[in-house]
Structure formats: structure tokens, C-alpha cells
């Protein structure tokens, strides 16, 4: 089964990205034909600072490798290293109804937040469809927020096949319903665009500072507290064993246990959980040449598949 997914390098990756996406990506390399890419063309819709973009791409690759993505098992590449995707996006855009894109909530949300819309932002789901269809992907593991984009992709693929004959593989989304939305330090969905993230590769000191900023109510240490629903406890759930969780819950309920202490426990857990990955990342960062070679190899493997699909598409629509 071919798996494919992408992640935007529009900021530093965080716990939400890890538990909501990256962890599933890395798991699927074990028994699937897996393709993962850093969606730098997509990031351009929101990030117009070249140096930052380059930096975030580098960081995202290091993060994936450090977290366990194995380039011998999965293909990892940079989206823009396979420019064929933009040609496919154009062809697909000629059969994508405006209404389909106008209904996309991620676009509507950005508009509602006052972000000036350009054509790229509007056409974003078409490029995403091209990403998926170019590689004949069968399964696309994504977070819940991407469900609609996958429906758009399926719709476009079906339209194409209907108009030009069976050419494209219609993919399916794989949404891990067990991964609840990871809350940010303010309790809203953790997201780069809300400035409420916890970054797993931040320095120990930064991480401590971020944990300290997790929003809680102002009850005193002495007061008994209901752990369910409090941000620190919700985040702790991602890391702790059942016993550790019960233990923290009991302390909160008994009183005499403050948020400060719980935040320290969370901080220690994050460091422990990502300990190996943090050390590995430090090593990898020392060898940018090796990382670049991994990307080059990934691009050439991805490109071979892309060129075959694009040829099929060109022929189907009459460009050849
Ligand atoms: P961000 O909101 O920080 O910009 P992206 O939209 O780039 O994150 O998301 C990348 C991947 O991480 C997507 O598959 C998305 O579903 C997942 N993801 C992002 N934030 C969360 C979260 N808070 N909880 C669970 N999954 C998340
Ligand atoms: N839009 C996705 C996100 O923000 C990233 C992405 C781009 C993607 N192209 C993709 C995900 C193709 C899966 C498949 O998370």
C-alpha cells in the first residue's frame, strides 16, 4: 500500500504536529511503501521570508530524521525538488469547480482572520491534490483538519477519471481518531499560527519557560483540583503511563499539589520522551551534507514516480 503525506515548513514543528501527524508517518514506514515530503511550495502561501523558509525546511527534515524516519525505509523529499507537481496542479485546476474551493474551511478561516487572500492560498487544495495524485498514493495519513482537503482531492481525481478515463488513483484519508487535538499552552488547538506551541526540540531552558506559561486557573496550591480538562494534565496525558496519570490525578484531587509542580513533571516527561530524538538531532545537525544527500536521493526516487504519472496525465488530456 502506498502511503504519502506532507507537512508544511511554515514554522518550528511542535507536539501537535508530532502526535497528530509525524508519529503516524514514521510508524507507517515499517510496513508500507511510504513517501513523505516537506511542503515548501505550500508554505509560500503564508511565509514570504526566504531565509526563514530555508531554515524551517532544514529544521523539518532534521526533525523527521531525528524522530525516526529512516530514509532506507521511506522516501523523504522536498516538494519543490519535484517541480512536476506544479504542472499537474495546473492541469487539475482546469477541472476544479470554483465552488469546491470556496467551500474549504481552512481557506474561509484564514480569510475570517483577516489574512489577505492571494490566488495561491485559494488554490492550495489543488496543489495538495496534485501532491497526492502525482505519486499514486492510496492512503494519506493526516490530522482531522485536513479531512476536507482529502475530499477535494478525491473529488478532483474522480472528475478526472470520469472525463479522461481511468488515469488517477483515488486516495483515502487515514485519520487517527484516537489522537485528540493536542491543546496549546492556552488551551486552544496547538498551532504555529496561534503562537501557543510547545516545541519538542527547543532547548531545555526554553522548554521550561514554555511549560511555565501553560495557562491554568488561579487556584492556590492547597485547594483540591479536578485534573480533567486542565491544560497541564491534558498535555501530560500524551506522555505519561496509566499509573503516572492516576498518580497525578490523585495529587490534584487531594489538594496540596500546585500547577507549578505539575508543570515541572510535564517538562521532565517531555525531555525524557524525546531524549533519544534530541540527541540524534544534535548529531545530524552537525552534518548538513549528509542531510542534503538524503534529500537528493529522496527527490530522485520521488521524481521517477512523478514523471511516469505526469506522462500518463499529459497523454490522457491531449498534451501529447
Ligand atoms: P499548524 O497548525 O501548526 O500550522 P499544520 O497545519 O502545518 O500545523 O499541521 C501539520 C500536521 O500536524 C497536520 O496533519 C495536522 O493535522 C497536525 N496537527 C497540527 N496541529 C495539531 C494539533 N494541535 N493536534 C493534532 N494534530 C495537529
Ligand atoms: N496541507 C497539509 C497540512 O497543512 C500539508 C500537505 C501539503 C499535505 N500537501 C499534502 C498533506 C499532501 C498530505 C498530503 O498539514
Coordinates of N, CA, C and O in Angstrom, one line a residue, residues 181-191 194-198 213-216 229-232 234-235:
X181 N -7.2 16.4 19.4 CA -6.5 17.6 19.1 C -5.6 17.9 20.2 O -6.0 18.0 21.4
X182 N -4.3 18.1 20.0 CA -3.4 18.4 21.1 C -3.6 19.9 21.4 O -3.6 20.8 20.6
X183 N -3.9 20.2 22.7 CA -4.1 21.6 23.1 C -2.8 22.4 23.2 O -1.8 21.8 23.6
X184 N -2.9 23.6 22.9 CA -1.7 24.5 23.1 C -1.6 25.0 24.5 O -2.5 24.7 25.3
X185 N -0.6 25.8 24.8 CA -0.4 26.3 26.2 C -1.6 27.2 26.6 O -1.7 27.4 27.8
X186 N -2.4 27.7 25.7 CA -3.6 28.5 26.1 C -4.9 27.7 26.0 O -5.9 28.2 26.2
X187 N -4.8 26.4 25.7 CA -5.9 25.5 25.7 C -6.6 25.4 24.4 O -7.4 24.5 24.1
X188 N -6.3 26.4 23.5 CA -6.9 26.2 22.1 C -6.1 25.2 21.4 O -5.0 24.7 21.9
X189 N -6.5 24.8 20.1 CA -5.7 23.9 19.3 C -4.2 24.4 19.2 O -4.0 25.5 18.9
X190 N -3.3 23.5 19.5 CA -1.9 23.9 19.4 C -1.6 24.2 17.9 O -1.9 23.3 17.0
X191 N -1.1 25.3 17.6 CA -0.8 25.7 16.2 C 0.2 26.7 16.0 O 0.2 27.7 16.8
X194 N -1.1 30.2 16.1 CA -1.6 30.8 17.3 C -0.6 31.2 18.3 O -0.9 31.6 19.4
X195 N 0.7 30.9 18.0 CA 1.8 31.2 19.0 C 1.6 30.5 20.3 O 1.9 31.1 21.4
X196 N 1.0 29.3 20.3 CA 0.8 28.6 21.6 C 1.4 27.2 21.6 O 0.9 26.3 22.3
X197 N 2.5 27.1 20.9 CA 3.1 25.7 20.7 C 4.1 25.4 21.8 O 4.7 26.2 22.4
X198 N 4.3 24.1 21.9 CA 5.4 23.5 22.7 C 6.3 22.8 21.7 O 5.8 21.9 21.0
X213 N 4.5 28.7 31.1 CA 3.4 29.6 30.5 C 2.1 29.0 30.3 O 1.2 29.6 29.8
X214 N 2.0 27.7 30.5 CA 0.7 27.0 30.3 C -0.3 27.6 31.1 O -0.1 27.8 32.4
X215 N -1.4 28.0 30.5 CA -2.5 28.7 31.2 C -3.3 27.8 32.1 O -3.7 26.7 31.7
X216 N -3.4 28.2 33.4 CA -4.2 27.4 34.3 C -5.1 28.4 35.1 O -5.0 29.6 34.9
X229 N -9.4 18.2 32.0 CA -9.7 19.4 31.3 C -8.7 20.5 31.6 O -8.7 21.5 31.0
X230 N -7.8 20.3 32.7 CA -6.8 21.3 32.9 C -5.6 21.1 31.9 O -5.3 20.0 31.6
X231 N -5.1 22.2 31.3 CA -4.2 22.1 30.2 C -2.9 21.3 30.6 O -2.5 20.5 29.7
X232 N -2.4 21.4 31.8 CA -1.2 20.7 32.1 C -1.5 19.2 32.1 O -0.7 18.4 31.5
X234 N -3.9 17.6 30.6 CA -4.2 17.1 29.2 C -2.9 16.9 28.4 O -2.8 15.9 27.7
X235 N -1.9 17.8 28.6 CA -0.7 17.6 27.9 C 0.1 16.4 28.5 O 0.8 15.6 27.8

